[in-house]
Coordinates of C-alpha atoms in Angstrom, one line a residue:
Chain J
E1 CA 126.5 59.7 52.2
A2 CA 124.0 59.2 55.0
G3 CA 125.4 59.6 58.5
V4 CA 125.3 57.4 61.6
A5 CA 121.7 57.1 62.7
Q6 CA 120.7 56.6 66.3
S7 CA 117.4 56.3 68.1
P8 CA 115.7 57.3 70.2
R9 CA 117.1 60.8 70.6
Y10 CA 115.9 61.1 74.2
K11 CA 114.8 58.6 76.8
I12 CA 113.7 59.0 80.4
I13 CA 113.3 55.9 82.6
E14 CA 113.1 55.0 86.2
K15 CA 115.9 53.3 88.0
R16 CA 115.9 49.5 87.8
Q17 CA 114.0 49.6 84.4
S18 CA 115.6 48.5 81.2
V19 CA 116.4 50.5 78.1
A20 CA 117.8 49.8 74.6
F21 CA 119.5 52.1 72.1
W22 CA 119.8 51.5 68.4
C23 CA 122.5 52.5 65.9
N24 CA 122.8 52.2 62.2
P25 CA 126.3 52.9 61.0
I26 CA 127.4 54.3 57.7
S27 CA 127.0 51.8 54.9
G28 CA 130.1 49.7 54.5
H29 CA 131.7 50.7 57.7
A30 CA 133.1 47.6 59.4
T31 CA 133.9 49.1 62.8
L32 CA 131.2 50.3 65.2
Y33 CA 131.7 52.0 68.6
W34 CA 129.5 52.8 71.5
Y35 CA 130.7 55.7 73.8
Q36 CA 129.2 56.9 77.0
Q37 CA 129.4 60.7 77.7
I38 CA 128.5 61.7 81.2
L39 CA 127.7 65.4 81.7
G40 CA 130.8 67.5 82.0
Q41 CA 133.1 64.7 80.7
G42 CA 134.5 63.5 77.5
P43 CA 133.1 60.4 75.9
K44 CA 134.4 57.0 77.1
L45 CA 134.5 53.9 75.0
L46 CA 132.1 51.1 76.1
I47 CA 132.5 48.6 73.3
Q48 CA 134.1 48.3 69.8
F49 CA 132.9 45.9 67.2
Q50 CA 134.6 44.9 64.0
N51 CA 131.9 43.4 61.8
N52 CA 130.0 41.3 64.3
G53 CA 132.9 40.5 66.6
V54 CA 133.9 42.4 69.7
V55 CA 137.4 44.0 69.6
D56 CA 137.3 45.9 73.0
D57 CA 134.7 45.8 75.7
S58 CA 137.1 46.3 78.7
Q59 CA 135.1 49.3 80.0
L60 CA 131.6 47.9 79.5
P61 CA 129.9 47.2 82.9
K62 CA 128.9 43.7 81.9
D63 CA 126.7 43.1 84.9
R64 CA 124.1 45.5 83.5
F65 CA 125.2 46.5 80.0
S66 CA 125.1 44.4 76.9
A67 CA 125.5 45.1 73.2
E68 CA 125.2 43.1 70.0
R69 CA 125.8 43.7 66.3
L70 CA 124.0 40.9 64.5
K71 CA 124.9 40.6 60.8
G72 CA 127.7 43.1 61.2
V73 CA 125.5 46.1 60.5
D74 CA 123.0 47.6 63.0
S75 CA 123.8 47.5 66.7
T76 CA 121.8 47.7 69.9
L77 CA 123.1 48.7 73.4
K78 CA 121.0 47.6 76.4
I79 CA 121.0 48.5 80.0
Q80 CA 119.3 46.3 82.5
P81 CA 118.7 47.3 85.3
A82 CA 119.5 51.0 84.9
K83 CA 121.1 53.0 87.7
L84 CA 121.0 56.8 88.3
E85 CA 124.7 57.0 87.3
D86 CA 123.8 55.7 83.9
S87 CA 122.3 59.0 83.0
A88 CA 124.5 60.2 80.1
V89 CA 124.6 60.6 76.3
Y90 CA 125.3 57.4 74.4
L91 CA 127.1 58.0 71.2
C92 CA 127.5 55.6 68.4
A93 CA 130.3 56.0 65.8
S94 CA 131.5 54.0 62.8
S95 CA 134.7 53.9 60.7
P96 CA 135.9 51.9 57.7
T97 CA 138.4 49.3 58.8
P98 CA 141.1 48.6 57.9
D99 CA 141.7 52.2 57.0
R100 CA 145.1 53.1 58.3
T101 CA 145.3 56.2 56.2
N102 CA 142.3 58.0 57.5
Y103 CA 141.7 57.6 61.2
G104 CA 138.6 59.4 62.2
Y105 CA 135.2 58.3 63.2
T106 CA 131.8 59.5 62.1
F107 CA 129.6 60.0 65.1
G108 CA 125.9 59.9 65.4
S109 CA 123.9 62.5 67.4
G110 CA 123.5 60.3 70.4
T111 CA 120.8 59.3 72.7
R112 CA 120.4 61.3 75.9
L113 CA 119.3 59.0 78.7
T114 CA 117.9 60.3 82.0
V115 CA 117.4 57.8 84.8
V116 CA 115.2 59.1 87.6
Chain K
A1 CA 147.0 54.0 80.3
Q2 CA 146.8 57.1 78.2
T3 CA 145.3 60.2 79.7
V4 CA 144.3 63.5 78.1
T5 CA 144.1 66.8 80.0
Q6 CA 142.3 70.0 79.0
S7 CA 143.0 72.6 81.6
Q8 CA 140.6 75.2 80.4
P9 CA 137.0 74.4 81.2
E10 CA 135.7 77.5 79.5
M11 CA 137.1 80.1 77.0
S12 CA 135.6 83.0 75.3
V13 CA 136.7 85.1 72.3
Q14 CA 135.4 88.0 70.3
E15 CA 134.3 87.3 66.7
A16 CA 137.2 87.6 64.2
E17 CA 139.9 87.2 66.9
T18 CA 142.2 84.2 67.5
V19 CA 141.9 81.8 70.4
T20 CA 144.1 78.9 71.5
L21 CA 142.8 75.8 73.3
S22 CA 145.3 73.7 75.3
C23 CA 145.7 70.0 75.6
T24 CA 148.3 67.8 77.1
Y25 CA 148.5 64.0 77.1
D26 CA 150.4 61.2 78.7
T27 CA 151.5 58.1 76.9
S28 CA 154.5 55.8 76.7
E29 CA 153.6 54.9 73.1
N30 CA 155.4 56.3 70.1
N31 CA 152.9 55.7 67.3
Y32 CA 149.6 57.5 67.8
Y33 CA 147.2 60.1 66.5
L34 CA 145.8 63.2 68.1
F35 CA 142.5 64.8 67.3
W36 CA 140.4 67.8 68.0
Y37 CA 136.6 67.3 67.9
K38 CA 133.9 69.9 68.1
Q39 CA 130.6 69.1 69.8
P40 CA 127.8 71.7 69.2
P41 CA 124.5 71.5 71.1
S42 CA 123.3 68.9 68.5
R43 CA 125.6 66.5 70.4
Q44 CA 127.3 65.1 67.2
M45 CA 131.0 65.0 67.5
I46 CA 132.6 66.6 64.5
L47 CA 136.2 66.0 63.5
V48 CA 138.1 69.4 63.3
I49 CA 141.7 68.3 62.8
R50 CA 144.0 65.4 63.3
Q51 CA 147.8 65.0 63.7
E52 CA 149.9 61.9 63.2
A53 CA 152.6 61.7 65.9
Y54 CA 155.3 60.7 63.4
K55 CA 154.8 63.9 61.4
Q56 CA 156.8 66.9 62.6
Q57 CA 154.8 69.4 60.5
N58 CA 151.8 70.8 62.3
A59 CA 148.4 70.1 60.8
T60 CA 146.2 72.9 59.4
E61 CA 142.6 72.9 58.1
N62 CA 141.5 76.3 56.9
R63 CA 141.1 78.5 60.1
F64 CA 142.2 75.7 62.4
S65 CA 145.8 74.7 63.1
V66 CA 147.6 72.8 65.8
N67 CA 150.8 73.3 67.7
F68 CA 152.1 69.8 68.3
Q69 CA 155.0 69.5 70.7
K70 CA 155.7 65.8 70.9
A71 CA 158.5 65.9 73.5
A72 CA 156.3 68.1 75.8
K73 CA 153.2 66.0 75.0
S74 CA 151.3 69.1 74.1
F75 CA 148.7 69.5 71.4
S76 CA 147.0 72.9 71.3
L77 CA 144.4 74.1 68.8
K78 CA 144.4 77.6 67.3
I79 CA 141.3 79.0 65.8
S80 CA 141.8 82.1 63.7
D81 CA 139.2 84.6 62.6
S82 CA 136.7 83.1 65.1
Q83 CA 133.1 82.8 63.9
L84 CA 129.9 82.6 65.8
G85 CA 129.4 79.1 64.5
D86 CA 132.6 78.0 66.3
T87 CA 130.7 78.2 69.6
A88 CA 130.8 74.6 70.9
M89 CA 132.5 72.2 73.2
Y90 CA 135.9 71.2 72.0
F91 CA 137.5 67.9 72.9
C92 CA 141.1 66.8 72.5
A93 CA 141.5 63.0 71.9
F94 CA 144.2 60.4 71.6
M95 CA 144.3 57.2 69.6
N96 CA 147.0 54.6 70.2
L97 CA 147.9 52.9 66.9
Q98 CA 149.4 49.8 68.6
G99 CA 147.1 46.8 68.8
G100 CA 143.7 46.2 67.3
S101 CA 141.6 48.7 69.3
E102 CA 141.1 52.1 67.8
K103 CA 139.8 53.6 71.0
L104 CA 139.7 57.3 71.3
V105 CA 140.6 58.7 74.8
F106 CA 139.1 62.1 75.3
G107 CA 139.8 65.0 77.6
K108 CA 137.0 66.7 79.6
G109 CA 136.5 69.4 77.0
T110 CA 136.7 73.1 76.7
K111 CA 133.5 75.2 76.2
L112 CA 134.2 77.9 73.7
T113 CA 132.0 80.9 73.3
V114 CA 132.4 83.3 70.4
N115 CA 130.9 86.7 71.2
P116 CA 129.6 89.1 68.5

């Protein structure tokens, strides 16, 4: 099966600009996650969708970050305006839900964002 | 809140030897999963092994095995017969099975280098 697709792979922007990342999960996976991985740290969940509804966005900085998953398939994550501390790898992952017998995400290769 | 601690920022091992990566976690929950993920330079997080907290038997996957000590809240990963392709960042992660969120909480990672 095809994996989780993310684009772009790299992005460099100036602070205060806006940026958007795109994710296409594995076909049929109901749950989609966006994680932020700052250099030297483990990934941190930003937002979790189940179909097109939000399950958990408690760690999403809502003053500048937004995400949507229209039609319960593809998702976009937007940052506006970007700050220097937003420099990180943004990982998208998906999982079939409910699947209480096989917890384990499939991750994409991420987008590396550099804010200068 | 759950926390995951990996106390070894970097480890190295000779090819064909055995190495153990440490992980401790803190939770008041009783029903959870633990994972080890591998992240090569391609950035994609790859599931190595998982352990259900209710299972006393330690999980094994080919050359990878865990030592799960629930009372001590310890979850170490043993890699036997290390191969050059095992060189990567390794992340320990926790998933609470209570509630609707399937959030993974990651440690900061251990950089493993396998030397020829």
